[in-house]
Amino acid sequence: MAPKHHPTPFSGGDRKALAKELGRARAMTTILTAQSADARAKGEALIRTADKLLCESFNERLWADGGPIEPSPTIDQAVNGGYPWLGIECSRCRTKRDVDLAVLRHPPTTFVHDLASRLLCSKCAKANRRPAATLLQLATRPRNT
């Protein structure tokens, strides 16, 4: 965008007043930009905290009730909340594994509970079986296996 043109007044007093107002406007722009960045950082921190609490709530409901819980956090909410790993278990052979949510080929707006039917066990896939996965929990890091 091209800078706005302010016609220069003929009188000296008006020129000084215009220069003063332009200086104030530029100073106010700097102040408002800093305030905007500060408010955005606080907002992002609050959103991150909200996403973390949502993931913790999902884990507690999953542990207490079992099975996929609706509604669940989305993939991007889980990753943003610090829970980028999803523990799953094959419903047929009971093999447990961890899935990195950040590298999944699903849209980031996909709900975690929708992944249960989409994630398949590699052992059972070799035997031409396609059982759905059982969700265990969201985790901050993978299990040591």
Short mmCIF file of C-alpha atoms in Angstrom, two decimals:
data_model
loop_
_atom_site.label_atom_id
_atom_site.label_comp_id
_atom_site.label_asym_id
_atom_site.label_seq_id
_atom_site.Cartn_x
_atom_site.Cartn_y
_atom_site.Cartn_z
CA MET A 1 0.00 0.00 0.00
CA ALA A 2 1.36 3.40 -0.94
CA PRO A 3 1.97 5.90 1.85
CA LYS A 4 -0.76 8.44 2.36
CA HIS A 5 0.00 11.88 0.95
CA HIS A 6 -0.62 14.84 3.22
CA PRO A 7 -0.47 18.11 1.30
CA THR A 8 1.98 20.50 2.92
CA PRO A 9 0.25 23.66 4.20
CA PHE A 10 1.61 27.02 3.09
CA SER A 11 1.89 28.65 6.52
CA GLY A 12 4.69 27.76 8.93
CA GLY A 13 2.40 27.19 11.90
CA ASP A 14 0.25 24.76 9.95
CA ARG A 15 3.34 22.90 8.70
CA LYS A 16 4.59 22.52 12.29
CA ALA A 17 1.16 21.34 13.45
CA LEU A 18 1.00 18.77 10.64
CA ALA A 19 4.50 17.49 11.43
CA LYS A 20 3.55 17.23 15.11
CA GLU A 21 0.35 15.29 14.35
CA LEU A 22 2.19 12.94 11.97
CA GLY A 23 4.79 12.29 14.68
CA ARG A 24 2.02 11.53 17.21
CA ALA A 25 0.33 9.18 14.75
CA ARG A 26 3.59 7.29 14.12
CA ALA A 27 4.27 7.03 17.86
CA MET A 28 0.72 5.80 18.49
CA THR A 29 1.16 3.19 15.74
CA THR A 30 4.23 1.83 17.51
CA ILE A 31 2.43 1.72 20.86
CA LEU A 32 -0.67 0.03 19.41
CA THR A 33 1.46 -2.53 17.55
CA ALA A 34 3.27 -3.45 20.77
CA GLN A 35 -0.05 -3.73 22.65
CA SER A 36 -1.48 -5.90 19.88
CA ALA A 37 1.51 -8.26 19.99
CA ASP A 38 1.26 -8.49 23.79
CA ALA A 39 -2.49 -9.22 23.68
CA ARG A 40 -1.95 -11.84 20.95
CA ALA A 41 0.76 -13.57 23.02
CA LYS A 42 -1.53 -13.62 26.08
CA GLY A 43 -4.40 -14.94 23.97
CA GLU A 44 -2.28 -17.71 22.45
CA ALA A 45 -1.09 -18.70 25.93
CA LEU A 46 -4.70 -18.86 27.11
CA ILE A 47 -5.69 -20.95 24.09
CA ARG A 48 -2.75 -23.30 24.74
CA THR A 49 -3.88 -23.66 28.37
CA ALA A 50 -7.47 -24.31 27.28
CA ASP A 51 -6.30 -26.97 24.81
CA LYS A 52 -4.19 -28.63 27.52
CA LEU A 53 -7.16 -28.73 29.89
CA LEU A 54 -9.38 -30.15 27.15
CA CYS A 55 -6.88 -32.97 26.53
CA GLU A 56 -6.60 -33.72 30.25
CA SER A 57 -10.38 -33.80 30.52
CA PHE A 58 -10.57 -36.16 27.53
CA ASN A 59 -8.00 -38.49 29.11
CA GLU A 60 -9.93 -38.56 32.39
CA ARG A 61 -13.25 -39.26 30.65
CA LEU A 62 -11.57 -41.92 28.49
CA TRP A 63 -10.14 -43.61 31.58
CA ALA A 64 -13.37 -43.37 33.56
CA ASP A 65 -15.86 -44.30 30.82
CA GLY A 66 -13.74 -46.24 28.33
CA GLY A 67 -14.29 -46.18 24.59
CA PRO A 68 -14.19 -43.20 22.26
CA ILE A 69 -15.62 -40.13 23.95
CA GLU A 70 -17.46 -37.46 22.01
CA PRO A 71 -16.66 -34.62 21.81
CA SER A 72 -12.93 -34.96 21.86
CA PRO A 73 -10.19 -32.45 21.09
CA THR A 74 -9.14 -32.03 17.48
CA ILE A 75 -5.69 -33.06 16.31
CA ASP A 76 -4.44 -29.46 16.28
CA GLN A 77 -5.88 -28.81 19.77
CA ALA A 78 -4.09 -31.89 21.11
CA VAL A 79 -0.79 -30.87 19.53
CA ASN A 80 -1.20 -27.25 20.67
CA GLY A 81 -2.04 -28.41 24.22
CA GLY A 82 1.18 -30.40 24.47
CA TYR A 83 -0.34 -33.86 23.85
CA PRO A 84 0.99 -34.83 20.40
CA TRP A 85 0.94 -38.62 21.02
CA LEU A 86 -2.08 -40.91 20.99
CA GLY A 87 -1.85 -44.31 22.63
CA ILE A 88 -3.93 -46.95 20.85
CA GLU A 89 -4.49 -50.68 21.17
CA CYS A 90 -5.57 -53.11 18.47
CA SER A 91 -8.98 -54.50 19.36
CA ARG A 92 -8.05 -57.90 17.90
CA CYS A 93 -4.45 -58.73 18.88
CA ARG A 94 -4.13 -56.22 21.77
CA THR A 95 -0.90 -54.73 20.40
CA LYS A 96 -0.27 -51.29 21.86
CA ARG A 97 1.46 -48.49 19.98
CA ASP A 98 1.78 -44.74 19.97
CA VAL A 99 0.76 -42.54 17.07
CA ASP A 100 2.33 -39.14 16.47
CA LEU A 101 -0.62 -36.85 15.78
CA ALA A 102 1.58 -34.18 14.22
CA VAL A 103 2.55 -36.40 11.28
CA LEU A 104 -0.85 -37.93 10.53
CA ARG A 105 -2.27 -37.38 7.06
CA HIS A 106 -5.62 -36.28 8.42
CA PRO A 107 -6.84 -32.69 8.47
CA PRO A 108 -5.87 -30.96 11.74
CA THR A 109 -9.57 -30.34 12.43
CA THR A 110 -10.26 -34.08 12.70
CA PHE A 111 -11.51 -35.11 16.13
CA VAL A 112 -9.34 -37.58 18.03
CA HIS A 113 -12.27 -39.94 18.65
CA ASP A 114 -12.76 -40.22 14.86
CA LEU A 115 -9.27 -41.68 14.52
CA ALA A 116 -10.24 -44.91 16.31
CA SER A 117 -11.85 -46.36 13.21
CA ARG A 118 -9.18 -44.99 10.86
CA LEU A 119 -6.03 -46.27 12.57
CA LEU A 120 -5.18 -49.87 11.74
CA CYS A 121 -2.86 -52.42 13.32
CA SER A 122 0.09 -53.29 11.09
CA LYS A 123 0.18 -56.92 12.32
CA CYS A 124 -3.50 -57.49 11.59
CA ALA A 125 -3.27 -55.70 8.24
CA LYS A 126 -0.75 -58.35 7.08
CA ALA A 127 -3.36 -61.00 7.88
CA ASN A 128 -5.96 -59.08 5.83
CA ARG A 129 -7.88 -58.00 8.91
CA ARG A 130 -8.94 -54.44 9.61
CA PRO A 131 -10.04 -54.16 13.24
CA ALA A 132 -10.62 -50.72 14.68
CA ALA A 133 -8.22 -49.37 17.27
CA THR A 134 -9.13 -48.74 20.88
CA LEU A 135 -8.05 -45.35 22.18
CA LEU A 136 -5.99 -45.47 25.36
CA GLN A 137 -5.00 -41.86 26.04
CA LEU A 138 -3.38 -38.71 24.75
CA ALA A 139 0.22 -38.38 25.92
CA THR A 140 2.94 -35.76 26.05
CA ARG A 141 5.56 -38.28 24.91
CA PRO A 142 5.56 -41.84 23.57
CA ARG A 143 5.67 -44.82 25.91
CA ASN A 144 8.93 -46.71 26.28
CA THR A 145 8.33 -50.09 24.67
#
